[in-house]
Amino acid sequence: IEAFKFFPKTELHICSPLDDDMKAIKSIYRERFKTNVFYHGFVKPGSEEFEKLMSECSYSILYSSAEGCCTSIITTMKCGLVPIINYECGLNVFNSELKIKSGKSKIKNVIDSVNKALSFNEKIYSALVDETLKESLKYGEQRYSESFKSALIKFEQENPLKN
């Protein structure tokens, strides 16, 4: 949120349950929420509001160190939103030039990644969307089942049962 004061013409839409942390954030950044930051609460994938946001937004941003695998980013990738994430969020995605660097300067690192994203021309952005959609195919029930089965077979081959 703090980073977006440097991008007054760029909107940030926050989709998150209204827990105590979010209440505090809304209180602290009250003025930001009146300009280019919009809070939607939890938005159910597939809902009318979700579809509207997916059609209006270009990127999905997540700076987190608490995710095992951030399904919210995967969900938005399947809709064509290009991810801007940090390494610690649990996804190894293709667009490393948009990856938010880790370190003490979190706000500066978010600003750098957003600046990079905003600098892309339409051709580069379209290629990123295509790559995002292709990358999103790695995540899904069928892919998970295949990966899990493969891991079990490998484990069984490396650790045969002893009679």
Coordinates of N, CA and C in Angstrom, one line a residue:
I1 N 0.8 -1.2 0.0 CA 0.0 0.0 0.0 C 0.9 1.2 0.0
E2 N 1.9 1.2 0.8 CA 2.8 2.3 0.9 C 3.5 2.6 -0.4
A3 N 3.8 1.6 -1.2 CA 4.5 1.8 -2.5 C 3.6 2.5 -3.5
F4 N 2.3 2.3 -3.3 CA 1.4 2.9 -4.4 C 1.2 4.4 -4.2
K5 N 1.7 5.0 -3.2 CA 1.7 6.5 -3.1 C 2.6 7.0 -4.2
F6 N 3.5 6.2 -4.7 CA 4.4 6.7 -5.8 C 3.8 6.4 -7.1
F7 N 2.6 5.8 -7.2 CA 1.9 5.5 -8.4 C 0.5 6.0 -8.4
P8 N 0.3 7.3 -8.3 CA -1.0 7.9 -8.0 C -2.0 7.6 -9.2
K9 N -1.6 7.3 -10.4 CA -2.5 7.0 -11.5 C -2.7 5.5 -11.7
T10 N -2.1 4.7 -10.8 CA -2.2 3.2 -10.9 C -3.0 2.7 -9.7
E11 N -4.0 1.9 -10.0 CA -4.9 1.4 -9.0 C -4.4 0.1 -8.4
L12 N -4.6 0.0 -7.1 CA -4.3 -1.2 -6.3 C -5.6 -1.7 -5.7
H13 N -6.0 -2.9 -6.1 CA -7.2 -3.5 -5.6 C -6.8 -4.6 -4.6
I14 N -7.2 -4.5 -3.4 CA -6.9 -5.5 -2.4 C -8.1 -6.4 -2.1
C15 N -7.8 -7.7 -2.3 CA -8.9 -8.7 -2.1 C -8.4 -9.6 -0.9
S16 N -9.0 -9.4 0.2 CA -8.5 -10.1 1.4 C -9.6 -10.0 2.5
P17 N -9.7 -11.1 3.3 CA -10.7 -11.0 4.3 C -10.4 -9.9 5.3
L18 N -11.5 -9.3 5.9 CA -11.3 -8.2 6.8 C -11.0 -8.8 8.2
D19 N -9.7 -9.1 8.4 CA -9.3 -9.5 9.8 C -8.8 -8.3 10.5
D20 N -8.2 -8.6 11.7 CA -7.7 -7.5 12.5 C -6.5 -6.8 11.9
D21 N -5.7 -7.5 11.2 CA -4.6 -6.9 10.5 C -5.1 -5.9 9.4
M22 N -6.1 -6.4 8.6 CA -6.6 -5.6 7.5 C -7.3 -4.3 8.1
K23 N -8.0 -4.5 9.2 CA -8.7 -3.3 9.8 C -7.6 -2.3 10.2
A24 N -6.5 -2.7 10.8 CA -5.4 -1.8 11.2 C -4.8 -1.1 9.9
I25 N -4.6 -1.9 8.9 CA -4.1 -1.3 7.6 C -5.0 -0.3 7.1
K26 N -6.3 -0.6 7.0 CA -7.3 0.4 6.5 C -7.3 1.6 7.3
S27 N -7.1 1.5 8.6 CA -7.1 2.7 9.5 C -5.8 3.5 9.3
I28 N -4.7 2.9 9.2 CA -3.4 3.6 9.0 C -3.4 4.3 7.6
Y29 N -3.8 3.6 6.6 CA -3.7 4.1 5.2 C -5.1 4.7 4.8
R30 N -5.9 5.2 5.7 CA -7.2 5.8 5.4 C -7.2 6.7 4.1
E31 N -6.2 7.6 4.0 CA -6.2 8.5 2.9 C -5.9 7.8 1.6
R32 N -5.0 6.8 1.6 CA -4.7 6.0 0.4 C -5.9 5.3 -0.2
F33 N -6.8 4.9 0.8 CA -8.0 4.2 0.3 C -9.0 5.1 -0.3
K34 N -8.8 6.4 -0.3 CA -9.6 7.4 -0.9 C -9.1 7.8 -2.3
T35 N -7.9 7.3 -2.7 CA -7.4 7.8 -3.9 C -7.2 6.6 -4.9
N36 N -6.2 5.8 -4.8 CA -5.9 4.8 -5.8 C -5.8 3.4 -5.2
V37 N -6.2 3.2 -3.9 CA -6.2 1.9 -3.3 C -7.7 1.5 -2.9
F38 N -8.1 0.3 -3.4 CA -9.5 -0.1 -3.2 C -9.5 -1.4 -2.5
Y39 N -10.3 -1.5 -1.4 CA -10.4 -2.8 -0.7 C -11.8 -3.4 -1.0
H40 N -11.7 -4.7 -1.4 CA -12.9 -5.4 -1.8 C -13.3 -6.5 -0.8
G41 N -12.5 -6.8 0.2 CA -12.8 -7.9 1.1 C -12.5 -9.2 0.4
F42 N -13.0 -10.3 0.9 CA -12.8 -11.6 0.2 C -13.7 -11.6 -1.1
V43 N -13.0 -12.0 -2.2 CA -13.7 -12.0 -3.5 C -13.7 -13.5 -3.9
K44 N -14.9 -14.1 -4.1 CA -15.0 -15.5 -4.4 C -14.6 -15.7 -5.9
P45 N -13.7 -16.6 -6.2 CA -13.3 -16.9 -7.6 C -14.6 -17.3 -8.3
G46 N -14.8 -16.8 -9.5 CA -15.9 -17.1 -10.3 C -17.1 -16.2 -10.1
S47 N -17.1 -15.4 -9.1 CA -18.2 -14.5 -8.8 C -18.1 -13.3 -9.9
E48 N -19.2 -12.6 -9.9 CA -19.3 -11.5 -10.9 C -18.2 -10.4 -10.5
E49 N -18.0 -10.2 -9.2 CA -17.0 -9.2 -8.8 C -15.6 -9.7 -9.2
F50 N -15.4 -11.0 -9.0 CA -14.1 -11.5 -9.4 C -13.8 -11.4 -10.9
E51 N -14.8 -11.7 -11.7 CA -14.7 -11.6 -13.2 C -14.4 -10.2 -13.6
K52 N -15.1 -9.2 -12.9 CA -14.9 -7.8 -13.2 C -13.5 -7.4 -12.9
L53 N -13.0 -7.8 -11.7 CA -11.6 -7.4 -11.4 C -10.6 -8.0 -12.3
M54 N -10.8 -9.3 -12.7 CA -9.9 -10.0 -13.6 C -9.8 -9.3 -15.0
S55 N -11.0 -8.7 -15.4 CA -11.0 -8.0 -16.7 C -10.4 -6.6 -16.6
E56 N -10.4 -6.0 -15.4 CA -9.9 -4.7 -15.3 C -8.4 -4.6 -14.9
C57 N -7.9 -5.7 -14.3 CA -6.5 -5.6 -13.7 C -5.5 -6.3 -14.7
S58 N -4.2 -6.0 -14.6 CA -3.2 -6.5 -15.4 C -2.2 -7.4 -14.7
Y59 N -2.0 -7.1 -13.4 CA -1.0 -7.8 -12.6 C -1.6 -8.2 -11.3
S60 N -1.0 -9.2 -10.7 CA -1.4 -9.7 -9.4 C -0.2 -9.6 -8.5
I61 N -0.2 -8.9 -7.4 CA 0.9 -8.6 -6.6 C 0.8 -9.3 -5.2
L62 N 1.8 -10.0 -4.8 CA 1.8 -10.6 -3.5 C 3.3 -10.6 -3.0
Y63 N 3.4 -10.0 -1.8 CA 4.7 -10.0 -1.1 C 4.4 -10.7 0.2
S64 N 4.8 -11.9 0.3 CA 4.4 -12.8 1.4 C 5.6 -13.7 1.8
S65 N 5.6 -14.1 3.0 CA 6.6 -15.1 3.5 C 5.8 -16.2 4.3
A66 N 4.5 -16.1 4.1 CA 3.7 -17.0 4.9 C 2.9 -18.0 4.1
E67 N 3.2 -18.1 2.8 CA 2.5 -19.0 1.9 C 3.3 -20.3 1.6
G68 N 2.6 -21.4 1.7 CA 3.3 -22.7 1.2 C 3.2 -22.7 -0.3
C69 N 2.1 -22.4 -0.8 CA 1.9 -22.3 -2.3 C 0.7 -21.3 -2.4
C70 N 1.0 -20.2 -2.9 CA 0.0 -19.1 -2.9 C -1.1 -19.3 -4.0
T71 N -2.1 -20.0 -3.6 CA -3.2 -20.3 -4.6 C -3.9 -19.1 -5.1
S72 N -3.9 -18.0 -4.4 CA -4.5 -16.8 -4.9 C -3.8 -16.3 -6.2
I73 N -2.5 -16.4 -6.2 CA -1.7 -16.0 -7.4 C -2.0 -17.0 -8.5
I74 N -2.0 -18.3 -8.2 CA -2.3 -19.3 -9.3 C -3.6 -19.0 -9.9
T75 N -4.6 -18.7 -9.0 CA -6.0 -18.4 -9.5 C -6.0 -17.2 -10.5
T76 N -5.3 -16.2 -10.1 CA -5.3 -15.0 -11.0 C -4.4 -15.2 -12.2
M77 N -3.4 -16.1 -12.1 CA -2.6 -16.4 -13.3 C -3.5 -17.1 -14.3
K78 N -4.4 -18.0 -13.9 CA -5.3 -18.7 -14.8 C -6.2 -17.8 -15.5
C79 N -6.4 -16.5 -15.0 CA -7.2 -15.5 -15.6 C -6.3 -14.5 -16.4
G80 N -5.0 -14.8 -16.5 CA -4.1 -14.0 -17.3 C -3.5 -12.8 -16.6
L81 N -3.6 -12.7 -15.3 CA -2.9 -11.6 -14.6 C -1.5 -12.1 -14.4
V82 N -0.6 -11.2 -14.7 CA 0.9 -11.5 -14.6 C 1.3 -11.3 -13.2
P83 N 1.9 -12.3 -12.6 CA 2.3 -12.3 -11.2 C 3.5 -11.4 -10.9
I84 N 3.4 -10.6 -9.9 CA 4.6 -9.9 -9.3 C 4.7 -10.4 -7.9
I85 N 5.6 -11.2 -7.6 CA 5.7 -11.9 -6.3 C 7.2 -11.9 -5.8
N86 N 7.3 -12.2 -4.6 CA 8.7 -12.4 -4.0 C 9.0 -13.9 -4.0
Y87 N 10.3 -14.2 -3.9 CA 10.7 -15.6 -3.9 C 10.1 -16.4 -2.8
E88 N 9.9 -15.8 -1.6 CA 9.4 -16.6 -0.4 C 8.0 -17.0 -0.5
C89 N 7.2 -16.5 -1.5 CA 5.8 -16.8 -1.5 C 5.5 -18.3 -1.9
G90 N 6.5 -19.0 -2.4 CA 6.3 -20.4 -2.6 C 6.1 -20.8 -4.1
L91 N 6.2 -19.9 -5.0 CA 6.0 -20.2 -6.4 C 7.3 -19.9 -7.2
N92 N 7.7 -20.8 -8.1 CA 8.8 -20.5 -8.9 C 8.3 -20.2 -10.3
V93 N 8.0 -18.9 -10.6 CA 7.4 -18.5 -11.8 C 8.5 -18.0 -12.8
F94 N 8.1 -17.9 -14.0 CA 8.9 -17.6 -15.1 C 9.5 -16.2 -15.2
N95 N 8.8 -15.2 -14.8 CA 9.1 -13.8 -15.1 C 10.0 -13.2 -13.9
S96 N 11.2 -13.7 -13.9 CA 12.1 -13.3 -12.8 C 12.4 -11.8 -12.8
E97 N 12.2 -11.1 -13.9 CA 12.5 -9.7 -13.9 C 11.4 -8.9 -13.2
L98 N 10.3 -9.5 -12.9 CA 9.2 -8.9 -12.1 C 9.2 -9.4 -10.7
K99 N 10.0 -10.3 -10.4 CA 10.1 -10.9 -9.0 C 10.5 -9.8 -8.0
I100 N 9.8 -9.6 -6.9 CA 10.2 -8.6 -5.9 C 11.4 -9.2 -5.2
K101 N 12.4 -8.4 -5.1 CA 13.6 -8.8 -4.4 C 13.3 -8.8 -2.9
S102 N 14.1 -9.7 -2.2 CA 14.0 -9.8 -0.8 C 14.9 -8.9 -0.2
G103 N 14.7 -8.6 1.1 CA 15.7 -7.7 1.8 C 14.9 -6.7 2.6
K104 N 15.7 -5.8 3.2 CA 15.2 -4.8 4.1 C 14.3 -3.7 3.5
S105 N 14.6 -3.4 2.2 CA 13.9 -2.3 1.5 C 12.7 -2.8 0.8
K106 N 11.7 -3.4 1.6 CA 10.6 -4.0 1.0 C 9.8 -3.0 0.1
I107 N 9.6 -1.8 0.6 CA 8.8 -0.9 -0.2 C 9.5 -0.5 -1.5
K108 N 10.8 -0.2 -1.4 CA 11.6 0.1 -2.6 C 11.6 -1.1 -3.6
N109 N 11.7 -2.3 -3.1 CA 11.7 -3.5 -3.9 C 10.4 -3.6 -4.7
V110 N 9.3 -3.4 -4.0 CA 7.9 -3.4 -4.6 C 7.9 -2.3 -5.7
I111 N 8.3 -1.1 -5.3 CA 8.3 0.0 -6.3 C 9.1 -0.3 -7.5
D112 N 10.3 -0.9 -7.3 CA 11.1 -1.3 -8.5 C 10.4 -2.3 -9.4
S113 N 9.7 -3.3 -8.8 CA 9.0 -4.3 -9.6 C 7.8 -3.7 -10.3
V114 N 7.1 -2.8 -9.7 CA 5.9 -2.2 -10.3 C 6.4 -1.3 -11.4
N115 N 7.5 -0.5 -11.2 CA 8.0 0.4 -12.2 C 8.4 -0.5 -13.4
K116 N 9.0 -1.6 -13.2 CA 9.4 -2.5 -14.3 C 8.2 -2.9 -15.1
A117 N 7.1 -3.3 -14.4 CA 5.9 -3.8 -15.0 C 5.2 -2.7 -15.8
L118 N 5.2 -1.5 -15.3 CA 4.6 -0.3 -16.0 C 5.4 0.1 -17.2
S119 N 6.7 -0.3 -17.3 CA 7.5 0.1 -18.4 C 7.3 -0.7 -19.7
F120 N 6.6 -1.9 -19.5 CA 6.5 -2.8 -20.6 C 5.5 -2.2 -21.7
N121 N 5.9 -2.4 -23.0 CA 5.0 -2.0 -24.0 C 4.0 -3.1 -24.2
E122 N 3.0 -2.9 -25.1 CA 1.9 -3.8 -25.3 C 2.4 -5.2 -25.8
K123 N 3.4 -5.2 -26.6 CA 3.9 -6.4 -27.2 C 4.6 -7.3 -26.1
I124 N 5.4 -6.7 -25.2 CA 6.0 -7.4 -24.1 C 5.0 -7.9 -23.1
Y125 N 4.0 -7.0 -22.8 CA 3.0 -7.4 -21.9 C 2.2 -8.5 -22.4
S126 N 1.8 -8.5 -23.7 CA 1.0 -9.6 -24.3 C 1.8 -10.9 -24.2
A127 N 3.1 -10.9 -24.4 CA 3.9 -12.1 -24.3 C 3.9 -12.6 -22.9
L128 N 4.0 -11.7 -21.9 CA 3.9 -12.1 -20.5 C 2.6 -12.7 -20.2
V129 N 1.5 -12.2 -20.7 CA 0.2 -12.8 -20.4 C 0.1 -14.2 -21.0
D130 N 0.6 -14.4 -22.3 CA 0.6 -15.7 -22.9 C 1.5 -16.7 -22.0
E131 N 2.6 -16.2 -21.6 CA 3.5 -17.1 -20.8 C 2.8 -17.4 -19.4
T132 N 2.1 -16.4 -18.9 CA 1.4 -16.6 -17.6 C 0.4 -17.7 -17.7
L133 N -0.4 -17.6 -18.8 CA -1.5 -18.6 -19.0 C -0.8 -20.0 -19.2
K134 N 0.3 -20.1 -20.0 CA 0.9 -21.4 -20.2 C 1.5 -21.9 -18.8
E135 N 2.1 -21.0 -18.1 CA 2.7 -21.4 -16.8 C 1.6 -21.9 -15.8
S136 N 0.4 -21.3 -15.9 CA -0.7 -21.6 -15.0 C -1.1 -23.1 -15.2
L137 N -0.9 -23.6 -16.3 CA -1.3 -25.0 -16.6 C -0.5 -26.0 -15.7
K138 N 0.6 -25.6 -15.1 CA 1.4 -26.4 -14.3 C 0.7 -26.7 -12.9
Y139 N -0.3 -25.9 -12.7 CA -1.0 -25.9 -11.4 C -2.5 -26.3 -11.6
G140 N -2.8 -27.5 -11.1 CA -4.2 -27.9 -11.2 C -4.3 -29.3 -10.7
E141 N -5.5 -29.8 -10.6 CA -5.8 -31.2 -10.0 C -5.0 -32.2 -10.8
Q142 N -5.2 -32.2 -12.1 CA -4.6 -33.3 -12.9 C -3.0 -33.2 -12.8
R143 N -2.5 -32.1 -12.9 CA -1.0 -31.9 -12.8 C -0.5 -32.4 -11.4
Y144 N -1.3 -32.0 -10.4 CA -1.0 -32.4 -9.0 C -1.0 -34.0 -8.9
S145 N -2.0 -34.6 -9.4 CA -2.1 -36.0 -9.4 C -1.0 -36.7 -10.1
E146 N -0.6 -36.2 -11.3 CA 0.5 -36.7 -12.0 C 1.8 -36.6 -11.2
S147 N 2.0 -35.5 -10.7 CA 3.3 -35.2 -9.9 C 3.3 -36.1 -8.7
F148 N 2.2 -36.2 -8.0 CA 2.1 -37.0 -6.8 C 2.4 -38.5 -7.1
K149 N 1.8 -39.0 -8.2 CA 2.0 -40.4 -8.6 C 3.4 -40.6 -9.0
S150 N 4.0 -39.7 -9.7 CA 5.4 -39.8 -10.1 C 6.3 -39.9 -8.9
A151 N 6.0 -39.0 -7.9 CA 6.9 -39.0 -6.6 C 6.7 -40.3 -5.9
L152 N 5.5 -40.9 -5.8 CA 5.3 -42.2 -5.2 C 6.1 -43.3 -5.9
I153 N 6.0 -43.3 -7.2 CA 6.7 -44.4 -8.0 C 8.2 -44.2 -7.7
K154 N 8.7 -43.0 -7.8 CA 10.2 -42.8 -7.5 C 10.6 -43.3 -6.1
F155 N 9.8 -42.9 -5.2 CA 10.0 -43.3 -3.8 C 10.1 -44.8 -3.7
E156 N 9.1 -45.5 -4.3 CA 9.0 -46.9 -4.2 C 10.2 -47.6 -4.9
Q157 N 10.6 -47.0 -6.0 CA 11.8 -47.6 -6.7 C 13.1 -47.4 -5.8
E158 N 13.2 -46.3 -5.2 CA 14.4 -46.0 -4.4 C 14.3 -46.7 -3.0
N159 N 13.2 -47.1 -2.6 CA 13.0 -47.7 -1.2 C 12.1 -48.9 -1.4
P160 N 12.6 -50.0 -2.0 CA 11.8 -51.2 -2.2 C 11.4 -51.8 -0.8
L161 N 10.2 -52.4 -0.8 CA 9.8 -53.1 0.4 C 10.6 -54.3 0.6
K162 N 11.0 -54.6 1.9 CA 11.8 -55.7 2.2 C 10.8 -56.8 2.8
N163 N 10.9 -58.0 2.2 CA 10.0 -59.1 2.7 C 10.7 -59.8 3.8

